[in-house]
PDB file of C-alpha atoms in Angstrom:
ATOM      1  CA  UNK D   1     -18.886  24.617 -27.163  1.00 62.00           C
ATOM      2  CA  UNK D   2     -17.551  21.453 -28.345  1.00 62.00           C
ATOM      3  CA  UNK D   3     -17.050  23.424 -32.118  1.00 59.00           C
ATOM      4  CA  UNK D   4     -15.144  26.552 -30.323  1.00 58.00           C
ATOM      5  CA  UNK D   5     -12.949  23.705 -28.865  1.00 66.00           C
ATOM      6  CA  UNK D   6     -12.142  22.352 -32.313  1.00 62.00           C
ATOM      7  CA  UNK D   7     -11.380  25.371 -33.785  1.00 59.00           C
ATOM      8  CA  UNK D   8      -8.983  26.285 -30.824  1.00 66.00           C
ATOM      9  CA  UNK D   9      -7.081  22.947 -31.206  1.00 69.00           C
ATOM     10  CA  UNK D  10      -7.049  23.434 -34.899  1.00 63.00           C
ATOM     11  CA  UNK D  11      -6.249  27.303 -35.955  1.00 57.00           C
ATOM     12  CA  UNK D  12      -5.418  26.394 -39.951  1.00 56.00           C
ATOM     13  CA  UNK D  13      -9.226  25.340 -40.068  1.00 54.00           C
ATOM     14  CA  UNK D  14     -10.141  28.647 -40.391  1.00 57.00           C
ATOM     15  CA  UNK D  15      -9.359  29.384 -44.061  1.00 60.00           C
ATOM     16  CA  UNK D  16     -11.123  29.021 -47.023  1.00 66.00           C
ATOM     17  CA  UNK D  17     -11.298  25.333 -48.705  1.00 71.00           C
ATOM     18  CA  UNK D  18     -13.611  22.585 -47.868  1.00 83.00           C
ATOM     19  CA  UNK D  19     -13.856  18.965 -47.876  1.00 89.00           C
ATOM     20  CA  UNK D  20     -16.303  16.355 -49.056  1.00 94.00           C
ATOM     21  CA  UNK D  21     -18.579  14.873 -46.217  1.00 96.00           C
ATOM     22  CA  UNK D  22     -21.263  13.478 -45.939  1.00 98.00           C
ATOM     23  CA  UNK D  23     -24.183  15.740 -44.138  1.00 98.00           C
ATOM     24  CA  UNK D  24     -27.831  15.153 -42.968  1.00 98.00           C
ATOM     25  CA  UNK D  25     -29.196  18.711 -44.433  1.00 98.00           C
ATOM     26  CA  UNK D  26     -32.331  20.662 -43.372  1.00 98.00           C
ATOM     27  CA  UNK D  27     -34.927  23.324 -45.162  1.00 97.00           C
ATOM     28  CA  UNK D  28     -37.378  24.754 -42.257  1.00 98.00           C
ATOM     29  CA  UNK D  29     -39.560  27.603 -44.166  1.00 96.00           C
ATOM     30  CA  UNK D  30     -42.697  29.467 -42.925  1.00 97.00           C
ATOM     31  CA  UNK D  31     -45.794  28.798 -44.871  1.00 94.00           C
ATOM     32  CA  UNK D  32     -47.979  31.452 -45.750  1.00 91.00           C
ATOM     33  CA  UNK D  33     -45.253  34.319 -44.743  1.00 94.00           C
ATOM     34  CA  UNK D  34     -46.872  36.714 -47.027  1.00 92.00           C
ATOM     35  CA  UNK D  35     -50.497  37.149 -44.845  1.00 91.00           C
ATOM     36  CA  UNK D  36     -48.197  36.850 -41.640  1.00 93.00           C
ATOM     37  CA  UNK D  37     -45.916  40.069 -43.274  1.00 93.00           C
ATOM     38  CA  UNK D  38     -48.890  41.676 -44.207  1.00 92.00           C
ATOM     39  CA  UNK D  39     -50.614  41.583 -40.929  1.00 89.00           C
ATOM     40  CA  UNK D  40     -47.831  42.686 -38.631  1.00 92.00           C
ATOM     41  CA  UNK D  41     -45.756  46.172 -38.261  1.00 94.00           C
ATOM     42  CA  UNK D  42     -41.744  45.407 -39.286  1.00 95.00           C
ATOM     43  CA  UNK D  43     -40.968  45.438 -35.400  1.00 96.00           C
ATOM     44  CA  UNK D  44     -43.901  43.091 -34.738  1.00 94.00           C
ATOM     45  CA  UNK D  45     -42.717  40.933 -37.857  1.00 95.00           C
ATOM     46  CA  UNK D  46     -38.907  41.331 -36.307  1.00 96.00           C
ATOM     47  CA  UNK D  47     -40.274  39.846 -32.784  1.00 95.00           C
ATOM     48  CA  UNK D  48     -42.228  37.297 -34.520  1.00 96.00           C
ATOM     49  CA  UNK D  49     -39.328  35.999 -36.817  1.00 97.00           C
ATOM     50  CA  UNK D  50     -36.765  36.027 -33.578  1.00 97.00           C
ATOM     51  CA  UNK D  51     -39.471  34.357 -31.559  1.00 96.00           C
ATOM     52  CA  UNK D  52     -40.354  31.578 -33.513  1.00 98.00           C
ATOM     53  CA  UNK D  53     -36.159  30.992 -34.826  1.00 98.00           C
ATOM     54  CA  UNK D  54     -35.271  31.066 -31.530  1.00 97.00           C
ATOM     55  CA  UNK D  55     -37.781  27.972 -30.284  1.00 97.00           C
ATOM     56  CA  UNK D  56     -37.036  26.123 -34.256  1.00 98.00           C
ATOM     57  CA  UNK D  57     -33.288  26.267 -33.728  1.00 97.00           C
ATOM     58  CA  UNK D  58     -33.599  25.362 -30.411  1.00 97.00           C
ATOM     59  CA  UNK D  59     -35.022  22.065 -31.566  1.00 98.00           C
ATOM     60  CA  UNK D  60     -32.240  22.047 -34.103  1.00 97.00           C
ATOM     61  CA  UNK D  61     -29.022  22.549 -31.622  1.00 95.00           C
ATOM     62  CA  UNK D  62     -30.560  20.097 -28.969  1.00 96.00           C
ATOM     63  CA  UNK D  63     -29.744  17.415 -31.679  1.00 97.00           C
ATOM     64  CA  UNK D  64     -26.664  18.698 -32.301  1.00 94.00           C
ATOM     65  CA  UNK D  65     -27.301  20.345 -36.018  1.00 96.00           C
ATOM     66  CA  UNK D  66     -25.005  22.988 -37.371  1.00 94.00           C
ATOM     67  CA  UNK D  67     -27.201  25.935 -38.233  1.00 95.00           C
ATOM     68  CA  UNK D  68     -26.016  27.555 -41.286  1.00 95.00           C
ATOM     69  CA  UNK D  69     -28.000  30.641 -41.913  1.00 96.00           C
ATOM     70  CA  UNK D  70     -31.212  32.345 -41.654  1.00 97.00           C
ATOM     71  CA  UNK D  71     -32.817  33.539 -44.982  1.00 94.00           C
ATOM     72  CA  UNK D  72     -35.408  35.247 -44.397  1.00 91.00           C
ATOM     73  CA  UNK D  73     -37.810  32.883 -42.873  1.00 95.00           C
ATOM     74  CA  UNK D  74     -36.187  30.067 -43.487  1.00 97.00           C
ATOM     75  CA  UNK D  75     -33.135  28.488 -42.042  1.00 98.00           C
ATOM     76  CA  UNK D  76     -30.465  26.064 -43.453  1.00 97.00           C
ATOM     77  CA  UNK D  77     -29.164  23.554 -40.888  1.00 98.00           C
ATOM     78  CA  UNK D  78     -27.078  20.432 -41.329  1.00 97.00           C
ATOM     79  CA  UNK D  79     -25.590  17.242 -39.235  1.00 97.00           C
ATOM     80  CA  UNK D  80     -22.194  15.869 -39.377  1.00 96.00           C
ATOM     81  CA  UNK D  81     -20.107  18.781 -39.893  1.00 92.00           C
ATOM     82  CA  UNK D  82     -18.086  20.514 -38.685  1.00 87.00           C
ATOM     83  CA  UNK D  83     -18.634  17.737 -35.680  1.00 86.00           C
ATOM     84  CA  UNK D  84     -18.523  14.364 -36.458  1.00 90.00           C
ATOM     85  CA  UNK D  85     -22.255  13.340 -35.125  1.00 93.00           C
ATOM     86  CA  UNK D  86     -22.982   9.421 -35.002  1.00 95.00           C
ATOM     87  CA  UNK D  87     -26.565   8.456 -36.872  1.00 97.00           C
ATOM     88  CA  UNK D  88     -26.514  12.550 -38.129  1.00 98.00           C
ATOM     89  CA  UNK D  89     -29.830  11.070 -40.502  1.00 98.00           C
ATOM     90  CA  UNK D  90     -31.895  10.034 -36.892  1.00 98.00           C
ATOM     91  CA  UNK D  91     -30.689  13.226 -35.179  1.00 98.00           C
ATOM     92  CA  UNK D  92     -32.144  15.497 -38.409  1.00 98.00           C
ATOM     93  CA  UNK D  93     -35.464  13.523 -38.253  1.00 98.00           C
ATOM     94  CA  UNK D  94     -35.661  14.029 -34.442  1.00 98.00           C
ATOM     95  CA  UNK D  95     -35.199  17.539 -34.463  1.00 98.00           C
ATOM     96  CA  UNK D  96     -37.381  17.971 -37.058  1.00 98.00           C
ATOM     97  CA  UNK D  97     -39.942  16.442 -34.998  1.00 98.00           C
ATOM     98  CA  UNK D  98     -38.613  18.681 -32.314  1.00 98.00           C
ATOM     99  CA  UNK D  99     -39.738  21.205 -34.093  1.00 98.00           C
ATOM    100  CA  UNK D 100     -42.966  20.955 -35.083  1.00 98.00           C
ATOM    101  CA  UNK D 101     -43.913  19.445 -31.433  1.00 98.00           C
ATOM    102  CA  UNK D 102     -42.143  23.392 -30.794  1.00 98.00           C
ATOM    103  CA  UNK D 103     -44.451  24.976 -33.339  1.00 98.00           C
ATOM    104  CA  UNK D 104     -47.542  23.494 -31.890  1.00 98.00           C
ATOM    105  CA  UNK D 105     -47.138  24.157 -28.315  1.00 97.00           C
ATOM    106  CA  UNK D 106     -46.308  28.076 -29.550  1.00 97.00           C
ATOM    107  CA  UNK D 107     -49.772  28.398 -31.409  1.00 97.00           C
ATOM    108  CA  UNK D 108     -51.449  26.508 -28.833  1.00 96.00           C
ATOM    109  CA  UNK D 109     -50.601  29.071 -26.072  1.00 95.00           C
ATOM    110  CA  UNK D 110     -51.032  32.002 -29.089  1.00 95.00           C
ATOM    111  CA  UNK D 111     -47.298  32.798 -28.327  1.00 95.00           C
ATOM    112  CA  UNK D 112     -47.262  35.235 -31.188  1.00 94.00           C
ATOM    113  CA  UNK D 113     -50.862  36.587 -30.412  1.00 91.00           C
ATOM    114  CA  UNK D 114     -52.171  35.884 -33.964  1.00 92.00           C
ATOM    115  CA  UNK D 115     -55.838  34.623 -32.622  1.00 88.00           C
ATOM    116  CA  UNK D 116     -56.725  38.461 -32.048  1.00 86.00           C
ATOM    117  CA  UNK D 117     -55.071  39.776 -35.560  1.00 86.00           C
ATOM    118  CA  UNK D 118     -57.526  37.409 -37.750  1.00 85.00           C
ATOM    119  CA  UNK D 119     -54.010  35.360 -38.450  1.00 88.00           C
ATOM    120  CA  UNK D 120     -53.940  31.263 -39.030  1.00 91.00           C
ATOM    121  CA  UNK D 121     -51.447  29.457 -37.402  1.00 94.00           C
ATOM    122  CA  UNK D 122     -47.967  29.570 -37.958  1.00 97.00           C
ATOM    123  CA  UNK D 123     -47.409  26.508 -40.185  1.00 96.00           C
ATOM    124  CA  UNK D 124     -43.742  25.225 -41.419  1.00 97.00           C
ATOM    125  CA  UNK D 125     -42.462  22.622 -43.922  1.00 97.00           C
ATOM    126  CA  UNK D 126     -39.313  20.948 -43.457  1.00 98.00           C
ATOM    127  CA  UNK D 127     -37.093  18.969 -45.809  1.00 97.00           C
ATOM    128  CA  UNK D 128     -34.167  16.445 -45.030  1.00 98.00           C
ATOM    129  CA  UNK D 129     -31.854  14.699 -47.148  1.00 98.00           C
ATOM    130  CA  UNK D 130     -28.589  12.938 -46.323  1.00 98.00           C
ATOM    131  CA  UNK D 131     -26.023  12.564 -48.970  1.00 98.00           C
ATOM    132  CA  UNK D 132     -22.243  14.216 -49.529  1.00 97.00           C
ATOM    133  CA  UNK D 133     -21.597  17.815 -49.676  1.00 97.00           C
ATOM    134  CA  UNK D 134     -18.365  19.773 -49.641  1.00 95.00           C
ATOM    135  CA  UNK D 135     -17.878  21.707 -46.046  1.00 94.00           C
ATOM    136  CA  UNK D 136     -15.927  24.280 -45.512  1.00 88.00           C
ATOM    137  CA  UNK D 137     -15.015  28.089 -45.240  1.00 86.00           C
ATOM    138  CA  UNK D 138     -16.382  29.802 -48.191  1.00 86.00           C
ATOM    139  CA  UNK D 139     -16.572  33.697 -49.215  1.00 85.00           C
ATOM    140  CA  UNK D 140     -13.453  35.372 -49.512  1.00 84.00           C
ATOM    141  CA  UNK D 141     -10.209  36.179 -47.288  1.00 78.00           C
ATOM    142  CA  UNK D 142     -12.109  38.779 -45.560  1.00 79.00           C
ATOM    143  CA  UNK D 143     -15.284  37.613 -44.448  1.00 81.00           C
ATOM    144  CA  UNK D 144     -15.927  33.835 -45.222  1.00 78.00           C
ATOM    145  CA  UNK D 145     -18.815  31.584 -43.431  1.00 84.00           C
ATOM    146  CA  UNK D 146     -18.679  27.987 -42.459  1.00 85.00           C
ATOM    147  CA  UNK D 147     -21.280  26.286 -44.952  1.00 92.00           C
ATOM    148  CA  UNK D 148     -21.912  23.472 -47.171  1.00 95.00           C
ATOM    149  CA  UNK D 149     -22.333  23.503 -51.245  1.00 94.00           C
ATOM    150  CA  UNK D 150     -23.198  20.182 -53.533  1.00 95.00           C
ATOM    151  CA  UNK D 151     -26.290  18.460 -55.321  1.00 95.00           C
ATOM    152  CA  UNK D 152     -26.922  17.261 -51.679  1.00 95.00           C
ATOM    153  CA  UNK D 153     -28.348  21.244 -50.085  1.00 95.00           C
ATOM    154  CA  UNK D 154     -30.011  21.897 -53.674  1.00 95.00           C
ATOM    155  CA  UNK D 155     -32.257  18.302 -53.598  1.00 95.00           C
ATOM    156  CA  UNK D 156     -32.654  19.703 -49.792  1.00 95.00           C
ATOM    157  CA  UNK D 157     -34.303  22.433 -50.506  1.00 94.00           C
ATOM    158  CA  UNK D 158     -36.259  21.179 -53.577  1.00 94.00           C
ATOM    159  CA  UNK D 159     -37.790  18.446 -51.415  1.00 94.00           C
ATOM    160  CA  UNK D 160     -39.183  21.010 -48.661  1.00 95.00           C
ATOM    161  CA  UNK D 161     -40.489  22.465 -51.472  1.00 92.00           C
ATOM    162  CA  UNK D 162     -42.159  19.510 -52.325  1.00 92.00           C
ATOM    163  CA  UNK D 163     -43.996  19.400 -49.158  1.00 87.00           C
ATOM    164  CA  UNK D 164     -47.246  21.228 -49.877  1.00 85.00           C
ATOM    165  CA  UNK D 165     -47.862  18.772 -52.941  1.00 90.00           C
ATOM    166  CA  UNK D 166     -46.953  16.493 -51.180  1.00 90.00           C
ATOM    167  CA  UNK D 167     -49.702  17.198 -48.414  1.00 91.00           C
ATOM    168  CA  UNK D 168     -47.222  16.924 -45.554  1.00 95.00           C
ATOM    169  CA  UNK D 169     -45.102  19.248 -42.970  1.00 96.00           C
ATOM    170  CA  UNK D 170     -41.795  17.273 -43.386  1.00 97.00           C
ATOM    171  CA  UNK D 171     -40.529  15.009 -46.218  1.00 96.00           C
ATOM    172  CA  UNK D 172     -37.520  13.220 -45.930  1.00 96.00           C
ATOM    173  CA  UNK D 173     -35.960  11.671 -48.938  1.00 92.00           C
TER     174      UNK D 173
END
C-alpha cells in the first residue's frame, strides 16, 4: 500500500532510469530442487512452488522487503527501495529468520506431503548483503520492471551460493 501511494503522488516515477541507493539484497533458493522436480507431476510441482513462495515472501513483506522476482525457485528481494526503510540490514536478517522459522513449521506439519513420496525436507539457503545498487525502472518503454542492478545483487547471489560450503542456511556478508 504505502508503494501504490508513492507512485500515485509521484506519476514521472514510472519511467525508465534509476538511481543509486543503497539496498539490503536477498537470494532465497531451494536446495535439492532437482529430486523435488523429479518426484512431483508439473501441477503438483506448480502447487508446491506457490505454496512454499507464498509462506517465504510472506516472511519477506512482513519486514517490509521489496520482492523483485521469482526465478524459478528462487526469489530476489531487497530493502530500502523503492521505500525508504530505517535499519533495511536488521529487517533483511529478520526476515530471513522469518523464513526459515516458516520453512520449518511447513515440513514439520508435512505441508507439502513429501513424508509419503520418499522426499527430504524442503531445505533453502539464503544470502544477504547490503551495499549500493542502482534502482529503478528497467526494460524498455513497453514493459519495464522495478529492479535493482550493481556489484551489490551479483556478490548477493554469489554469497547464497556460498552457503552449502559454507555449511550454513543463511550467510550474510
Amino acid at each position: 500500500p504505502e508503494l501504490l501511494h508513492k507512485l500515485e503522488q509521484a506519476p514521472q516515477s514510472m519511467q525508465l532510469g534509476g538511481e543509486n541507493k543503497e539496498i539490503s539484497i536477498m537470494f532465497m533458493d531451494v536446495r535439492d530442487f532437482t529430486p523435488i522436480s523429479e518426484g512431483l507431476t508439473a501441477v503438483e510441482l506448480v502447487d508446491f512452488m506457490n505454496g512454499l513462495l507464498s509462506s517465504l515472501s510472506d516472511a519477506i513483506q512482513s519486514e517490509l522487503g521489496t520482492i523483485d522476482k521469482y526465478i524459478g525457485d528462487s526469489i530476489m528481494a531487497f530493502w530500502n527501495a523503492p521505500l525508504d526503510i530505517p535499519e533495511h540490514p536488521m529487517r533483511a536478517c529478520r526476515a530471513a529468520l522469518k523464513m526459515r522459522a516458516a520453512l520449518a513449521e511447513l515440513n514439520d506439519g508435512d505441508a507439502f506431503g513429501f513424508s509419503d513420496r520418499g522426499l527430504q525436507p524442503v531445505k533453502i539457503g539464503i544470502g544477504l548483503h547490503t551495499g549500493e545498487a542502482c534502482v529503478g525502472n528497467m526494460g524498455s518503454q513497453r514493459r519495464f520492471n522495478y529492479t535493482a542492478m550493481g556489484d551489490v545483487v551479483n556478490t548477493s547471489a554469489r554469497i547464497e551460493s556460498s552457503r552449502k560450503a559454507v555449511g550454513m542456511d543463511i550467510v550474510v556478508s
